[in-house]
Coordinates of C-alpha atoms in Angstrom, one line a residue:
Chain A
M10 CA 62.8 13.6 -9.9
N11 CA 62.5 16.4 -12.8
A12 CA 60.2 19.2 -12.1
P13 CA 56.6 18.6 -13.9
S14 CA 55.6 20.3 -16.8
T15 CA 52.7 22.9 -16.3
E16 CA 50.7 20.8 -18.7
L17 CA 51.2 17.4 -16.5
I18 CA 49.9 19.6 -13.3
E19 CA 47.2 20.7 -15.3
L20 CA 46.0 17.5 -16.5
C21 CA 46.4 16.1 -13.1
G22 CA 44.5 18.8 -11.6
L23 CA 42.0 18.2 -14.3
V24 CA 41.7 14.3 -13.2
R25 CA 41.2 15.4 -9.4
D26 CA 38.6 17.6 -10.5
E27 CA 37.0 15.1 -12.5
A28 CA 36.9 17.6 -15.3
A29 CA 39.2 15.7 -17.8
T30 CA 38.1 15.1 -21.3
A31 CA 38.9 11.7 -23.1
G32 CA 41.1 14.0 -25.1
Q33 CA 42.7 15.2 -22.2
I34 CA 43.0 11.5 -20.6
E35 CA 44.4 10.4 -23.8
R36 CA 47.3 13.3 -23.4
L37 CA 47.8 12.5 -20.0
E38 CA 48.5 8.8 -21.0
K39 CA 51.1 9.7 -23.4
L40 CA 52.9 11.8 -20.9
L41 CA 52.9 9.0 -18.3
V42 CA 53.2 5.9 -20.3
N43 CA 57.2 6.4 -20.8
D44 CA 58.2 8.6 -18.4
P45 CA 58.7 6.9 -14.7
D46 CA 59.0 10.7 -13.2
A47 CA 55.9 11.8 -14.5
R48 CA 54.0 8.5 -13.3
R49 CA 55.4 9.3 -9.8
F50 CA 54.4 12.9 -9.8
Y51 CA 50.7 11.6 -11.1
R52 CA 50.9 8.9 -8.4
Q53 CA 51.5 11.7 -5.6
F54 CA 49.3 13.9 -6.8
M55 CA 46.6 11.4 -6.7
Q56 CA 47.2 10.1 -3.5
I57 CA 47.4 13.6 -2.0
S58 CA 43.8 13.8 -3.6
A59 CA 42.5 10.7 -2.0
M60 CA 43.9 11.4 1.3
L61 CA 42.3 15.0 1.5
E62 CA 39.1 13.6 0.3
R63 CA 39.2 11.3 3.6
Y64 CA 40.1 14.4 5.4
E65 CA 36.4 15.5 4.7
Q66 CA 35.4 13.2 7.8
L67 CA 37.7 15.2 10.0
P68 CA 36.1 17.8 12.4
A69 CA 35.1 20.8 10.8
E70 CA 37.5 23.2 12.0
I71 CA 41.2 22.3 11.1
P72 CA 43.2 24.7 13.1
P73 CA 44.5 27.6 10.7
A74 CA 48.2 28.5 10.2
T75 CA 48.7 32.4 10.8
Q76 CA 51.4 34.0 8.5
E77 CA 53.3 35.4 11.9
L78 CA 55.9 33.6 13.3
P79 CA 54.9 32.7 17.1
P80 CA 56.9 33.8 19.8
R81 CA 59.5 31.7 21.0
G82 CA 58.1 29.3 23.7
A83 CA 54.4 29.9 23.1
T84 CA 52.1 26.9 22.3
T85 CA 50.2 28.2 19.4
W86 CA 47.5 26.6 17.2
R87 CA 50.3 26.8 14.5
Q88 CA 52.5 24.5 16.2
L89 CA 49.5 22.4 17.5
S90 CA 47.9 21.9 14.3
P91 CA 49.8 19.3 13.1
W92 CA 49.3 17.2 16.4
F93 CA 45.7 18.4 16.3
A94 CA 45.2 16.6 13.0
L95 CA 46.9 13.5 13.9
A96 CA 44.9 13.2 17.0
A97 CA 41.9 13.9 14.9
C98 CA 42.8 11.0 12.8
V99 CA 43.4 8.6 16.0
A100 CA 40.0 9.7 17.1
L101 CA 38.1 9.1 14.1
V102 CA 39.8 5.7 13.7
S103 CA 39.1 4.9 17.2
A104 CA 35.8 5.8 17.2
L105 CA 35.4 4.0 13.9
Y106 CA 36.9 0.8 15.6
L107 CA 34.8 1.1 18.2
G108 CA 31.7 1.3 16.4
W109 CA 32.5 -1.4 13.8
R110 CA 33.5 -3.6 17.0
R111 CA 30.1 -3.0 18.1
G112 CA 28.4 -3.3 14.9
P113 CA 28.7 -7.4 14.7
A114 CA 28.1 -7.5 18.4
A115 CA 25.1 -5.8 17.9
G116 CA 24.3 -8.5 15.2
L117 CA 24.8 -11.1 17.4
N118 CA 22.9 -10.1 20.6
G119 CA 20.2 -8.2 19.0
K120 CA 21.3 -4.9 20.8
T121 CA 21.2 -1.5 19.0
A122 CA 24.6 -0.6 17.6
P123 CA 25.5 3.0 18.3
A124 CA 25.8 5.6 15.3
R125 CA 29.2 5.2 13.8
A126 CA 31.5 8.5 13.6
G127 CA 31.2 10.7 10.1
A128 CA 27.8 11.0 8.4
A129 CA 24.6 11.6 9.8
V130 CA 22.3 8.2 10.1
A131 CA 20.3 7.9 6.9
G132 CA 17.9 5.3 8.2
F133 CA 18.1 2.2 9.9
I134 CA 17.7 -1.8 9.8
Q135 CA 15.1 -2.7 12.3
E136 CA 15.7 -6.3 11.7
A137 CA 18.0 -8.4 9.4
H138 CA 18.7 -11.9 8.8
A139 CA 21.8 -13.3 6.9
C140 CA 22.9 -9.6 5.8
V141 CA 26.1 -7.7 5.6
V142 CA 26.4 -4.0 5.4
I143 CA 29.2 -2.8 3.7
P144 CA 29.9 0.7 5.0
R145 CA 31.3 3.5 2.7
V146 CA 34.5 3.5 4.7
G147 CA 35.6 0.4 6.6
P148 CA 35.0 -3.4 6.4
P149 CA 31.7 -5.2 5.9
V150 CA 29.6 -5.8 9.0
E151 CA 27.6 -9.2 9.2
C152 CA 24.0 -7.7 10.6
N153 CA 21.8 -10.1 12.2
G154 CA 19.8 -7.4 14.2
R155 CA 19.8 -3.6 14.6
F156 CA 21.9 -1.4 12.6
Q157 CA 22.2 2.4 12.0
L158 CA 22.7 3.2 8.2
R159 CA 24.6 6.1 6.7
A160 CA 24.5 7.2 3.4
C161 CA 25.6 5.0 0.7
D162 CA 26.0 2.0 3.3
I163 CA 25.5 -0.9 1.0
V164 CA 22.9 -3.4 2.2
T165 CA 23.7 -6.9 0.9
T166 CA 21.2 -10.0 1.7
A167 CA 22.2 -13.4 1.2
A168 CA 19.7 -16.1 -0.5
N169 CA 18.0 -16.8 2.6
G170 CA 18.6 -13.3 4.2
S171 CA 16.3 -10.1 4.3
A172 CA 16.6 -6.7 5.9
V173 CA 13.7 -4.4 7.0
I174 CA 14.9 -0.7 6.8
R175 CA 13.3 2.2 8.3
F176 CA 13.7 5.8 9.1
P177 CA 13.3 7.9 12.1
T178 CA 11.1 10.6 10.9
E179 CA 8.7 8.5 9.2
N180 CA 6.5 5.4 9.0
T181 CA 8.1 4.0 5.6
C182 CA 9.8 1.3 5.3
F183 CA 11.8 -1.0 2.6
I184 CA 12.1 -4.7 2.7
L185 CA 15.4 -6.1 1.1
T186 CA 14.4 -9.7 0.0
P187 CA 16.9 -12.7 -0.5
D188 CA 19.9 -11.7 -3.0
T189 CA 19.5 -8.0 -2.9
R190 CA 21.8 -5.6 -2.7
A191 CA 20.7 -1.5 -2.1
W192 CA 21.8 1.5 -0.5
L193 CA 20.2 4.9 0.7
S194 CA 21.4 8.3 -0.5
G195 CA 22.5 11.0 2.0
E196 CA 20.3 12.3 4.8
G197 CA 17.1 13.8 3.4
Q198 CA 17.4 12.9 -0.2
K199 CA 15.0 10.0 0.3
I200 CA 16.9 8.1 -2.6
V201 CA 16.9 4.3 -2.3
H202 CA 19.6 2.7 -4.8
L203 CA 18.6 -1.0 -5.9
A204 CA 21.7 -2.7 -7.7
S205 CA 20.1 -6.1 -8.0
G206 CA 17.3 -8.3 -6.1
E207 CA 14.1 -7.0 -5.1
I208 CA 12.8 -4.5 -2.2
Q209 CA 9.2 -4.3 -1.3
G210 CA 8.3 -0.7 0.0
D211 CA 5.5 0.7 2.4
V212 CA 5.8 4.3 1.9
A213 CA 4.1 6.7 4.4
P214 CA 2.2 9.5 2.4
Q215 CA 4.7 12.1 1.2
V216 CA 4.2 15.7 0.2
A217 CA 5.3 16.7 -3.1
P218 CA 7.8 17.2 -4.4
H219 CA 9.6 15.3 -1.8
Q220 CA 8.9 11.8 -2.7
W221 CA 10.8 8.9 -2.4
R222 CA 13.0 7.7 -5.0
I223 CA 13.7 4.3 -6.1
I224 CA 16.4 4.1 -8.5
T225 CA 18.0 0.9 -10.6
A226 CA 20.1 0.8 -13.6
D227 CA 17.2 0.9 -16.0
G228 CA 15.3 4.0 -14.4
E229 CA 13.3 5.1 -11.3
A230 CA 10.1 4.9 -9.2
R231 CA 9.1 7.8 -7.9
V232 CA 6.5 7.6 -4.7
L233 CA 4.7 9.7 -3.0
G234 CA 3.1 7.1 -0.7
T235 CA 2.1 3.7 -1.5
R236 CA 2.8 0.0 -1.6
L237 CA 5.1 -1.4 -4.2
A238 CA 7.8 -3.8 -5.2
V239 CA 10.5 -2.9 -7.3
S240 CA 12.9 -5.7 -8.6
A241 CA 15.9 -5.3 -10.5
G242 CA 17.7 -7.9 -12.7
A243 CA 19.5 -8.7 -16.2
Q244 CA 16.1 -8.4 -17.7
G245 CA 15.0 -4.9 -16.4
T246 CA 13.1 -3.7 -13.7
R247 CA 9.6 -4.0 -12.5
V248 CA 7.7 -1.8 -10.4
A249 CA 4.6 -3.6 -8.9
V250 CA 2.1 -1.5 -7.5
T251 CA -0.4 -2.9 -4.8
S252 CA -2.0 0.2 -3.8
G253 CA -1.6 4.0 -4.7
R254 CA 0.1 5.2 -7.7
V255 CA 4.1 5.1 -8.8
R256 CA 5.2 7.6 -11.3
V257 CA 8.1 5.2 -13.4
I258 CA 10.4 6.8 -15.4
A259 CA 13.0 5.2 -17.9
R260 CA 16.5 6.2 -17.3
D261 CA 17.7 7.2 -20.8
S262 CA 14.4 8.0 -22.8
R263 CA 12.6 9.8 -19.8
E264 CA 9.8 7.6 -21.2
T265 CA 6.9 7.7 -17.9
V266 CA 4.2 5.5 -17.1
E267 CA 2.0 6.4 -14.2
T268 CA 1.3 2.8 -12.5
P269 CA -1.7 2.6 -10.7
A270 CA -2.5 -0.1 -8.2
G271 CA -2.8 -3.7 -9.8
F272 CA -0.3 -2.8 -12.2
A273 CA 3.4 -3.3 -12.9
A274 CA 5.7 -1.2 -14.9
Q275 CA 8.4 -3.2 -16.8
L276 CA 11.6 -0.6 -17.5
T277 CA 14.5 -0.9 -19.3
P278 CA 16.8 2.4 -19.9
T279 CA 15.0 3.2 -22.9
T280 CA 11.2 1.7 -22.3
A281 CA 8.6 1.6 -19.9
R282 CA 5.7 -0.6 -20.4
L283 CA 2.7 -1.0 -18.1
T284 CA 1.4 -4.8 -17.4
R285 CA -1.9 -6.0 -15.3
L286 CA -0.9 -7.8 -12.3
P287 CA -2.4 -10.9 -11.5
P288 CA -6.0 -10.5 -9.7
T289 CA -4.3 -11.7 -6.4
Q290 CA -1.2 -12.7 -5.2
P291 CA -1.0 -15.5 -2.5
T292 CA -0.3 -14.5 0.8
R293 CA 0.4 -16.5 4.0
V294 CA 1.4 -16.2 7.4
A295 CA 4.6 -18.2 7.9
S296 CA 5.4 -17.9 11.5
F297 CA 5.2 -15.9 14.8
T298 CA 7.7 -14.5 16.7
V299 CA 7.6 -13.3 20.2
V300 CA 9.5 -10.1 20.8
N301 CA 10.5 -8.1 23.6
A302 CA 7.7 -5.2 23.1
D303 CA 10.3 -2.2 24.3
T304 CA 12.8 -3.3 21.5
N305 CA 10.9 -5.2 19.0
V306 CA 13.9 -7.6 19.1
A307 CA 12.9 -11.4 19.3
I308 CA 13.2 -12.9 22.5
P309 CA 16.0 -15.8 22.3
G310 CA 14.5 -19.3 21.6
F311 CA 11.2 -17.9 20.3
E312 CA 12.3 -16.5 17.1
Q313 CA 9.6 -18.8 15.7
L314 CA 6.9 -19.6 18.1
K315 CA 6.2 -23.2 17.6
E316 CA 3.2 -25.5 17.9
G317 CA 2.8 -26.5 21.8
A318 CA 5.5 -24.0 22.8
V319 CA 5.7 -23.0 26.5
L320 CA 6.6 -19.5 27.6
D321 CA 8.1 -19.4 31.3
L322 CA 7.8 -15.7 32.0
A323 CA 10.3 -16.2 34.9
T324 CA 13.1 -17.2 32.6
L325 CA 12.4 -14.8 29.8
S326 CA 14.6 -11.6 29.8
T327 CA 11.5 -9.4 29.9
R328 CA 7.4 -9.7 30.9
R329 CA 6.8 -6.8 28.4
L330 CA 5.8 -8.9 25.5
N331 CA 4.3 -8.6 22.0
I332 CA 3.9 -11.4 19.1
R333 CA 4.8 -10.3 15.6
A334 CA 3.2 -12.3 12.4
N335 CA 5.6 -13.0 9.9
C336 CA 4.0 -13.0 6.5
E337 CA 5.0 -13.9 2.9
P338 CA 5.5 -12.1 1.3
Q339 CA 6.7 -9.8 4.0
L340 CA 4.3 -6.8 3.4
V341 CA 0.6 -7.4 2.8
G342 CA -2.3 -5.6 2.8
R343 CA -3.7 -6.3 6.4
V344 CA -3.6 -8.9 9.0
R345 CA -6.0 -10.0 11.4
L346 CA -5.1 -11.5 14.6
A347 CA -7.2 -13.5 17.1
L348 CA -6.2 -14.7 20.4
S349 CA -8.4 -16.8 22.9
G350 CA -6.8 -18.3 26.1
Q351 CA -8.0 -20.6 29.1
A352 CA -6.5 -20.5 32.4
P353 CA -5.3 -23.2 34.5
D354 CA -8.5 -23.7 36.2
G355 CA -10.3 -24.1 32.4
S356 CA -12.1 -20.6 32.7
E357 CA -11.7 -18.4 29.6
L358 CA -9.4 -15.7 29.9
E359 CA -10.4 -12.0 29.8
L360 CA -7.7 -10.8 27.5
A361 CA -6.4 -6.9 28.0
Q362 CA -3.6 -4.6 27.4
P363 CA -3.0 -0.8 28.5
I364 CA -3.5 0.6 25.0
A365 CA -6.9 0.7 23.6
N366 CA -7.2 -1.0 20.5
G367 CA -8.9 -4.2 19.0
F368 CA -6.5 -6.4 21.3
P369 CA -6.9 -9.3 21.6
N370 CA -8.5 -9.1 17.9
Q371 CA -6.6 -6.9 16.1
I372 CA -6.4 -5.7 12.7
E373 CA -2.6 -4.7 11.8
I374 CA -2.3 -2.7 8.6
Y375 CA 1.1 -1.5 8.8
Y376 CA 4.3 -3.9 9.3
P377 CA 5.4 -5.4 11.6
Y378 CA 2.1 -6.8 12.3
M379 CA 1.8 -6.9 16.1
L380 CA -0.5 -8.7 18.1
S381 CA -0.9 -6.3 21.0
G382 CA -0.4 -3.5 18.2
D383 CA 2.2 -0.6 17.7
P384 CA 2.4 2.8 17.0
S385 CA 2.7 2.8 13.2
F386 CA 0.3 5.1 11.8
E387 CA 0.4 7.0 8.5
G388 CA 2.6 9.8 8.6
E389 CA 3.8 9.4 12.0
T390 CA 7.7 8.8 13.2
L391 CA 7.9 5.0 14.2
P392 CA 9.8 4.3 17.3
S393 CA 11.4 0.8 17.7
Y394 CA 8.9 -0.4 20.2
S395 CA 5.5 -1.7 20.4
Y396 CA 2.8 -1.8 23.1
P397 CA 3.5 -4.6 25.6
W398 CA 1.7 -7.2 27.0
T399 CA 2.1 -9.7 29.9
P400 CA 0.2 -12.7 29.1
P401 CA -1.5 -14.3 32.2
V402 CA -0.5 -17.9 32.8
G403 CA -2.6 -20.1 30.7
R404 CA -3.0 -21.9 27.3
Y405 CA -3.5 -20.0 24.4
S406 CA -4.4 -20.1 20.7
L407 CA -3.2 -17.4 18.2
T408 CA -4.5 -17.2 14.6
A409 CA -3.6 -14.8 11.9
T410 CA -5.1 -14.3 8.7
P411 CA -3.3 -12.0 5.9
Y412 CA -5.3 -10.4 3.5
A413 CA -4.0 -9.0 -0.1
G414 CA -5.8 -5.3 0.2
S415 CA -5.5 -2.9 3.3
K416 CA -9.1 -2.5 3.4
E417 CA -12.2 -4.8 2.9
S418 CA -10.9 -5.8 -0.5
G419 CA -8.4 -8.0 -1.1
A420 CA -8.1 -11.8 -1.1
R421 CA -7.8 -14.0 1.9
G422 CA -4.6 -15.5 2.4
E423 CA -3.4 -18.5 4.6
S424 CA -3.9 -18.3 7.9
L425 CA -2.0 -19.8 10.8
T426 CA -3.0 -21.2 14.1
V427 CA -0.4 -21.7 17.0
R428 CA -1.4 -22.8 20.2
F429 CA 0.9 -22.1 23.1
E430 CA 1.2 -22.2 27.1
V431 CA 2.4 -19.5 29.3
I432 CA 3.6 -20.4 32.7
D433 CA 5.4 -18.4 35.5
H434 CA 7.9 -20.3 37.8
A435 CA 8.4 -17.3 40.0
R436 CA 5.1 -17.8 41.5
Chain B
M15 CA 39.2 -18.9 15.0
S16 CA 36.1 -17.8 16.1
Q17 CA 33.9 -15.5 14.0
N18 CA 34.2 -12.5 16.4
I19 CA 37.8 -12.9 16.7
R20 CA 38.5 -13.4 12.9
H21 CA 36.2 -10.2 12.4
E22 CA 38.0 -8.2 15.0
E23 CA 41.5 -9.1 13.7
F24 CA 40.1 -8.5 10.1
M25 CA 38.9 -4.9 11.0
R26 CA 42.3 -4.3 12.9
L27 CA 44.0 -5.0 9.8
F28 CA 41.8 -3.6 7.2
L29 CA 41.3 -0.3 9.2
S30 CA 45.1 0.2 9.5
C31 CA 45.5 0.3 5.9
E32 CA 41.7 1.4 4.8
P33 CA 43.3 5.0 3.6
R34 CA 46.2 3.3 1.7
I35 CA 43.6 0.8 -0.5
F36 CA 41.5 4.0 -1.2
A37 CA 44.3 5.9 -2.1
F38 CA 45.6 3.0 -4.5
I39 CA 42.2 2.9 -6.0
R40 CA 41.8 6.5 -6.2
S41 CA 45.0 6.9 -8.2
L42 CA 43.6 4.4 -11.1
V43 CA 39.7 5.5 -10.9
F44 CA 39.1 8.9 -12.2
S45 CA 35.7 9.2 -10.3
R46 CA 35.6 9.7 -6.7
A47 CA 32.3 7.9 -6.8
D48 CA 33.5 5.3 -8.6
A49 CA 36.4 5.0 -6.3
D50 CA 33.9 4.9 -2.9
D51 CA 32.3 2.1 -4.6
V52 CA 35.3 -0.1 -5.7
L53 CA 36.8 0.2 -2.1
Q54 CA 33.4 -1.0 -0.7
E55 CA 33.5 -4.4 -3.2
T56 CA 36.9 -4.6 -2.4
A57 CA 36.4 -4.5 1.3
L58 CA 33.6 -7.3 1.0
V59 CA 35.9 -9.3 -1.2
L60 CA 38.8 -9.0 1.6
W61 CA 36.3 -9.8 4.2
E62 CA 34.9 -12.9 2.0
K63 CA 38.4 -14.2 1.2
F64 CA 39.9 -13.3 4.6
D65 CA 40.5 -17.2 5.3
Q66 CA 43.2 -17.1 2.4
F67 CA 45.1 -14.2 3.7
E68 CA 48.5 -15.8 5.3
H69 CA 49.0 -14.4 8.8
G70 CA 52.4 -13.1 9.2
T71 CA 52.5 -11.6 5.5
R72 CA 51.6 -8.1 4.6
F73 CA 47.8 -7.3 4.6
D74 CA 48.5 -4.2 3.0
R75 CA 49.8 -5.8 -0.3
W76 CA 47.7 -8.5 -0.4
A77 CA 44.8 -5.9 -0.1
F78 CA 46.3 -3.9 -2.9
R79 CA 46.2 -6.8 -5.2
I80 CA 42.7 -7.4 -4.4
A81 CA 41.7 -3.9 -4.9
H82 CA 43.8 -4.0 -8.3
F83 CA 41.7 -7.0 -9.5
Q84 CA 38.4 -5.0 -8.3
V85 CA 39.5 -2.0 -10.4
M86 CA 40.1 -4.1 -13.2
Y87 CA 36.4 -5.5 -13.1
H88 CA 34.9 -2.1 -12.4
R89 CA 36.6 -1.2 -15.8
Q90 CA 35.4 -4.0 -17.5
K91 CA 31.7 -2.9 -16.2
R92 CA 32.3 0.3 -17.6
A93 CA 33.7 -0.8 -20.8
R94 CA 32.0 1.8 -23.0
D95 CA 33.5 4.7 -20.9
R96 CA 36.1 6.8 -22.8
L97 CA 37.5 8.3 -19.6
R98 CA 40.1 5.7 -18.8
F99 CA 43.6 4.8 -19.0
S100 CA 44.9 2.0 -21.1
D101 CA 45.2 -1.9 -19.5
T102 CA 49.2 -1.1 -19.8
L103 CA 49.5 2.2 -18.1
L104 CA 47.0 1.1 -15.5
E105 CA 49.3 -2.1 -14.6
Q106 CA 52.3 0.0 -14.6
L107 CA 50.8 2.3 -12.0
G108 CA 49.4 -0.3 -10.1
D109 CA 52.6 -2.2 -9.8
D110 CA 54.6 1.0 -9.1
I111 CA 52.2 1.7 -6.0
V112 CA 52.5 -1.8 -4.5
A113 CA 56.1 -1.8 -5.0
E114 CA 56.4 1.7 -3.0
S115 CA 53.6 0.9 -0.7
Q116 CA 55.6 0.9 2.5
H117 CA 55.9 4.3 2.3
L118 CA 52.5 5.4 2.0
E119 CA 51.7 5.3 5.8
A120 CA 54.6 7.7 6.3
T121 CA 52.8 10.0 3.7
Q122 CA 49.8 10.0 5.2
D123 CA 51.3 11.3 8.5
A124 CA 53.4 14.0 6.8
L125 CA 50.3 15.2 4.9
A126 CA 48.8 15.7 8.2
H127 CA 51.7 17.6 9.5
C128 CA 52.1 19.7 6.1
L129 CA 48.6 20.8 5.9
G130 CA 49.3 22.4 9.4
E131 CA 52.0 24.3 7.7
L132 CA 50.1 25.9 4.7
P133 CA 49.3 29.6 5.3
A134 CA 45.7 30.5 6.4
A135 CA 44.2 31.3 2.8
D136 CA 45.5 28.0 1.5
H137 CA 44.1 26.0 4.6
E138 CA 40.8 27.6 4.3
L139 CA 40.6 26.7 0.5
I140 CA 41.6 23.0 1.1
R141 CA 38.9 23.1 4.0
Q142 CA 36.3 24.4 1.8
R143 CA 37.0 22.1 -1.1
Y144 CA 37.2 18.6 0.9
R145 CA 34.4 19.1 3.5
G146 CA 31.0 17.6 2.4
D147 CA 30.4 17.0 -1.7
T148 CA 31.6 20.7 -2.4
T149 CA 33.0 21.0 -5.8
N150 CA 35.1 24.0 -7.8
R151 CA 32.0 25.1 -9.0
D152 CA 30.4 25.7 -5.5
I153 CA 33.7 27.4 -4.3
A154 CA 33.9 29.6 -7.2
R155 CA 30.1 30.7 -6.8
G156 CA 30.9 31.7 -3.2
T157 CA 34.0 33.5 -4.0
G158 CA 33.5 35.2 -7.0
R159 CA 36.6 33.6 -9.0
S160 CA 36.4 31.2 -11.7
E161 CA 36.4 27.7 -11.5
S162 CA 39.5 27.0 -13.4
A163 CA 41.1 30.0 -10.9
I164 CA 40.2 27.4 -8.0
S165 CA 41.5 24.6 -9.9
R166 CA 45.0 26.5 -10.8
A167 CA 45.1 27.4 -7.0
L168 CA 44.6 24.1 -5.9
N169 CA 47.3 22.8 -8.1
R170 CA 49.4 25.4 -6.4
I171 CA 48.7 24.4 -2.8
Y172 CA 49.2 20.3 -4.2
M173 CA 52.7 21.4 -5.3
K174 CA 53.2 23.2 -2.0
L175 CA 52.4 19.7 0.0
M176 CA 54.1 17.7 -2.1
L177 CA 57.4 19.7 -1.6
C178 CA 56.4 19.8 2.2
I179 CA 55.9 16.0 2.2
E180 CA 59.2 15.0 0.4
G181 CA 60.8 17.2 2.8
T182 CA 59.5 16.1 5.7
L183 CA 59.9 12.2 4.5
A184 CA 63.8 12.9 3.5
R185 CA 64.1 14.6 7.2
D186 CA 62.5 10.9 8.6
G187 CA 64.4 9.0 6.2
A188 CA 61.7 7.8 4.1
H189 CA 61.0 8.8 0.5
F190 CA 58.1 10.4 -1.2
R191 CA 57.6 7.6 -4.0
A192 CA 54.4 6.2 -2.7

């Protein structure tokens, strides 16, 4: 191969540094198109660049080489460094492999997937259905349960899918509705990129300037704590605000509209227009799910608590239970839950659980809407558990009613009542 | 094949050549962020089409073909982007890389070796440049040197690495053609 010209080296360097102008790209093309040696040099150059970019995931300290020759027979860092780098590669690949191996298993078994090697966890999927995560590095992972998300892991939901994304340090949640594609920026950046579909957000109060930003191809919504739904499609972006206030900014024109509750901003790259939302959005409770209160993961067989269902405490994986009301839309203003029960002898059951809240007539404002409550309060971190309740043996009637607003305002939605029985064959 | 076994098989194959697929894409896409996006899309398409992969044939070649389609698709989406090679040159580069792909793995190993051969100062510059999202500008600010000086220094290190890789592969009986 002929020695590359200085010009070729410099142009390759500019491409590597993402600093080349259109004219420089054109010049590089002229050098490459009829010269196989130049093309080979370019490929080699860019492949080294690509491989080094992947080296960023190796441990911080790559052992440095020294300028001095080592004494004969002595093992030095210089001698070890290539092996160290290779061993690090192997370790990294093994760690990723093991992480990915556990990823789909977690989805299938409902257990928490361990954090994978590399970047810090940016958030986590609390629950998901018909969802695939496409990591920045590595193959897609089917996710039907918990999953720890790193920055730029793309979360995609199928036509019948959904995913709830939460964060370890604050009580904010984003719900990806069917046919949605989105990802989080790096840790601490508080940015959600929405490529397509719809995200419903319940954002805990933020301190300016550390607001959440939901970015689409048309612009962005800046949120200091509110409830909103952002949808992105071919017709542009729509930001609907149900409580609080959101600043919506068009991408190119930077036209800005402050969007209060009850309004929606329609966004294109150059325009931002305010429209009024319909007075009330119909809400309903679609189903109930019995969960393990220590993990909030559904108890197998009781993902949907059916009318007349029988829960045998002796056969369940845990007696520390809770029941979640599943609403449509997934985020509503509040949910009022009411439970009554009769003992086998026909007497009224006295229902209580250890945490003093409204149980068994609980009002839940923050998702998830749990019968026995959970520690989802404004501004507090949210562990992935809820308050356990072990139901006494008996027959129960559970009713949940959704409301559009979080306070007394807001239209009442369609409630759901389910009757079920609790037995304990161990007794 | 059950879904779990199928997924594990896919992961085994994909992980074995993921750095090479990225290198392939990065040679054809100027922006690293875009290359990452194309890699993600490629991974998704590979997984979706994994049923069509003929076991016993080379996964990496199949993956490169799909990655090439994804690069072209990405270009279509960015049709107004002026920073791009012509389709002709892109085809040439893509074909060249696929034809020489069997050497990419050896190149990767040789690079690990050659990084260890660099003098400490060069090693430190590579470490600074390729950890996190550091740019030449960041390094220039931190060291008091100009951005162009950093770029030239990196070019010089790249030339050293290329020579070293070529020598390493020649000793091992391969050629640095990938």
